[in-house]
Each structure stands twice: as C-alpha cells, then as structure tokens.
Coordinates of C-alpha atoms in Angstrom, one line a residue:
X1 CA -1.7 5.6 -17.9
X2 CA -0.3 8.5 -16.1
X3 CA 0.2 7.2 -13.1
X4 CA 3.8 7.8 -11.6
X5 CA 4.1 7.7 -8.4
X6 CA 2.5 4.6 -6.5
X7 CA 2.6 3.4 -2.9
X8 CA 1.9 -0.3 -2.1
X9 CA 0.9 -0.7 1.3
X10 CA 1.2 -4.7 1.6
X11 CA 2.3 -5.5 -1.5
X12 CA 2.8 -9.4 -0.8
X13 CA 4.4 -10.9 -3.5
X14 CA 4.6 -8.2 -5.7
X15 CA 1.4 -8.9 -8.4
X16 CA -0.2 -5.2 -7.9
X17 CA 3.0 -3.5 -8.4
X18 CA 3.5 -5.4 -11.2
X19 CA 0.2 -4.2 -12.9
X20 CA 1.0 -0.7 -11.6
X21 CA 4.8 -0.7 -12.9
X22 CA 3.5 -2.6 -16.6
X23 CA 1.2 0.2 -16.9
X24 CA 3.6 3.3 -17.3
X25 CA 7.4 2.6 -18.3
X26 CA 8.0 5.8 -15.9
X27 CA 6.1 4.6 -13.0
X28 CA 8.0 3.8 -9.4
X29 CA 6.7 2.4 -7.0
X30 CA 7.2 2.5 -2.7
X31 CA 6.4 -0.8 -1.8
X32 CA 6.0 -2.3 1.7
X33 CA 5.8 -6.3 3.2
X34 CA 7.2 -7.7 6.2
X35 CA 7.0 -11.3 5.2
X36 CA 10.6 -12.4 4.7
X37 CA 8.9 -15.0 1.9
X38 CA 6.7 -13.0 0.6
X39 CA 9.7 -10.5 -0.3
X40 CA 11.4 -13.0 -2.1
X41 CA 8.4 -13.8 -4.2
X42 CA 8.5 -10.3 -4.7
X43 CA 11.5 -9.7 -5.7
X44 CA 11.6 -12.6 -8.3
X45 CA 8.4 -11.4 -9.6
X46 CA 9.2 -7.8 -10.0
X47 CA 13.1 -8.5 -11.5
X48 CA 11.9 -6.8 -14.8
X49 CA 11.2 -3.7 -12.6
X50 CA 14.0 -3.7 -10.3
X51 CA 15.4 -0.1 -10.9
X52 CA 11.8 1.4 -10.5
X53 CA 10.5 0.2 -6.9
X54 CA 11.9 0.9 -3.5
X55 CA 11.1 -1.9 -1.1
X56 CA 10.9 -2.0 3.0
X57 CA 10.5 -5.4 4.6
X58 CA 8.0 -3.7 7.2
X59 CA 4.5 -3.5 8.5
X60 CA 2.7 -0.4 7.8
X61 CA 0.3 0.7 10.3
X62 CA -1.0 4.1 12.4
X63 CA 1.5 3.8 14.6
X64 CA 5.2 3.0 14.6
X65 CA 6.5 0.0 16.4
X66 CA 7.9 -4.0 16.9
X67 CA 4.8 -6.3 16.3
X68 CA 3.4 -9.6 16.0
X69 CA 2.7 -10.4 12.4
X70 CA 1.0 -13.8 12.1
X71 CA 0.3 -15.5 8.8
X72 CA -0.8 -19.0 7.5
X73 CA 1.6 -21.3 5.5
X74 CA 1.3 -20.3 2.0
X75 CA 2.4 -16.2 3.1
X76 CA -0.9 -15.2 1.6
X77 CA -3.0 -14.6 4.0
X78 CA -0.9 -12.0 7.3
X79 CA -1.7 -9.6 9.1
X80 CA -0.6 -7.8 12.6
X81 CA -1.9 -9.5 15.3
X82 CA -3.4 -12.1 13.3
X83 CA -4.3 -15.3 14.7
X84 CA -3.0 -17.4 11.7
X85 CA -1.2 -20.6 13.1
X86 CA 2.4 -18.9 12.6
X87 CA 3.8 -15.5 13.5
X88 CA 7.1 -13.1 13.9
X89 CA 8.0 -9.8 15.1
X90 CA 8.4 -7.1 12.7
X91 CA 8.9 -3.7 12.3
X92 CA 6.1 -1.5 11.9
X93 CA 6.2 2.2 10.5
X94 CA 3.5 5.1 10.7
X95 CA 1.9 4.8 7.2
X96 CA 1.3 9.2 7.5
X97 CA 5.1 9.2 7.7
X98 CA 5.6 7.4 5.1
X99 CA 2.7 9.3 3.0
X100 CA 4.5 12.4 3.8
X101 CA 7.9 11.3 2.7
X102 CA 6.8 10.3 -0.2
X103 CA 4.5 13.3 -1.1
X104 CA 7.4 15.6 -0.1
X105 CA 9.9 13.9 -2.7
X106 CA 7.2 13.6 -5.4
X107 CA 5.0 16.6 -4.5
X108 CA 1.4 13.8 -4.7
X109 CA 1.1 10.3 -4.7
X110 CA -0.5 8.9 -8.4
X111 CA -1.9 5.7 -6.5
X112 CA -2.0 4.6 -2.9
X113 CA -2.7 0.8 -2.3
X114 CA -3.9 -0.6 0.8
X115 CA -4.4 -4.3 1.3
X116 CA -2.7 -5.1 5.1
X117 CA -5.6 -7.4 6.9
X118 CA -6.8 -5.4 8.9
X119 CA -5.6 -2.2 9.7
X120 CA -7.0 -0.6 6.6
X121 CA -9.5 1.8 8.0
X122 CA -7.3 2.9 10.7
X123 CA -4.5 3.6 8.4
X124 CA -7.4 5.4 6.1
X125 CA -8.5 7.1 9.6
X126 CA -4.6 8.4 9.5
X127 CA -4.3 10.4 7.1
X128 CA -5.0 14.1 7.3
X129 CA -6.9 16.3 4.9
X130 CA -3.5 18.6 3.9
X131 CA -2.1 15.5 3.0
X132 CA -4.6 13.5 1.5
X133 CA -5.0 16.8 -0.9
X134 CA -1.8 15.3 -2.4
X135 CA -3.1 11.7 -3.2
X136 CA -5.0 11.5 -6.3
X137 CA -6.3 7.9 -6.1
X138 CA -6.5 5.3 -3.3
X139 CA -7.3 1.2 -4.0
X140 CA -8.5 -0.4 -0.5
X141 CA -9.6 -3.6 0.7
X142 CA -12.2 -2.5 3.2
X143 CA -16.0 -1.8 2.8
X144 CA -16.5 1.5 4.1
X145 CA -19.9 2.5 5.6
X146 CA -19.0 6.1 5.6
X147 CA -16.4 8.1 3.3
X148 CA -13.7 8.9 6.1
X149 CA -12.3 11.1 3.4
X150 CA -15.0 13.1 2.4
X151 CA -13.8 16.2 3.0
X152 CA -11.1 15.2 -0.3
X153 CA -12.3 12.4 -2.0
X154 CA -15.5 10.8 -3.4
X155 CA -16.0 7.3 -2.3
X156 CA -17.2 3.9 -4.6
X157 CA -17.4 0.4 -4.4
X158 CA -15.7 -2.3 -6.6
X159 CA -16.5 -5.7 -4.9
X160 CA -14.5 -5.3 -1.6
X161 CA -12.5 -2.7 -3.4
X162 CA -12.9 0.5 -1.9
X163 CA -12.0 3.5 -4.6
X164 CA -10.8 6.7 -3.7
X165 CA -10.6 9.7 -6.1
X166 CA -9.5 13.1 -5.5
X167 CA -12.6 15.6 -5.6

C-alpha cells in the first residue's frame, strides 16, 4: 500500500495502527488514546513500530478541553462522558487542530481513523472542506444517514464501518 501518513483517532491498544504501520515499511502514524492502560497495551503492542508513530495520551474531540472519560474494566469499551462504571479526567484536543497540524507537516493525511464512542459524527461535522481536500481516505465507526462530506468525499458502508474517499 501507499499509504504514509495515518491518523488514529482512539487508537486503544494499538491493533489498527498495527495493520496500518505492517502495511507500508514507510508509514507513520499520529495516534491518540487517553486511557493510561490502554497506552500501555499500546505501546507493548506497537514495540516493532516504535520509531514510526507519534502518541498523545488524550481525548480527541470538537472542542478542546478537561473531560470525563468513563470506561468499563477491560479499557475496551470508553468514551467521553460515558456512563461506564469507572471514569477520569483527561485532556481533550480539537481533532481540526490536530488535522491541520498534521496536513501542514505532511501536506494530506493518507488515512484518518475514527473510533472514539461517540463523538464521531461531530468530529466528522469538524472538519472543513479546505481541509478535508487534504485527507484522501477516512475509516469511521458511525452509520451515517447523510454524507456530511459530500462536498469532498463519496460515502459507503462496511458493516458499521463508514468509508470515506476523496472524490
């Protein structure tokens, strides 16, 4: 694959960057989980790979802030504001801020993976059409009724996989 340049939006314990970083010996990945277990998993996982990712222990989001991030015992299942039995307070960034940091070092984004319980569509809902110009492909777990990027991307269905790709 060519894919270079990937962003992991919740990237748990590491298994989709693992796929992504396997794939092409030149990919790196931006990866992002504020679960202090998680990251560990993740770390361990990804120690074949650990010169070609760049990890923040932080909740992405559409807005920056300190949240509640609540999860259930295993670390599989968290989200913000989740109602899962445990929960901490964590950093969260702006996911366009991030987007554009990353497109502005890179010049596009390869891949942009979004799996964070919840706030999928309104992180989708974030991003603007000069920069989603820049983002060839996006993996999200939401069912979209409507393409919110239509004006950039065509819009299909995996399962609860939504796929992005740039028109």
């Amino acid at each position: 694959t060519t894919d270079r340049v990937i962003v992991d939006f919740g990237s748990n314990i590491g298994i989709s960057a693992a796929y992504f970083l396997s794939r092409n010996p030149e990919a790196f990945t931006y990866l992002f989980e504020p679960l202090p277990r998680n990251v560990a998993r993740l770390q361990n996982n990804l120690r074949p790979f650990e010169d070609r990712y760049a990890l923040q222990e932080v909740a992405v989001g559409a807005v920056a802030g300190e949240v509640e991030f609540g999860f259930e015992e295993t670390g599989r299942y968290g989200g913000v504001n989740a109602e899962l039995g445990n929960s901490l307070t964590v950093t969260c960034v702006n996911s366009q801020q991030i987007l554009r940091d990353v497109v502005e070092k890179h010049g596009h984004i390869d891949i942009l993976k979004i799996d964070i319980e919840g706030l999928e569509a309104a992180v989708i809902g974030n991003i603007p059409v000069d920069l989603a110009r820049n983002i060839k492909k996006l993996y999200v777990e939401w069912l979209f009724a409507e393409n919110p990027l239509a004006q950039t991307h065509t819009l299909q269905h995996w399962g609860g996989i939504a796929q992005f790709t740039l028109k």
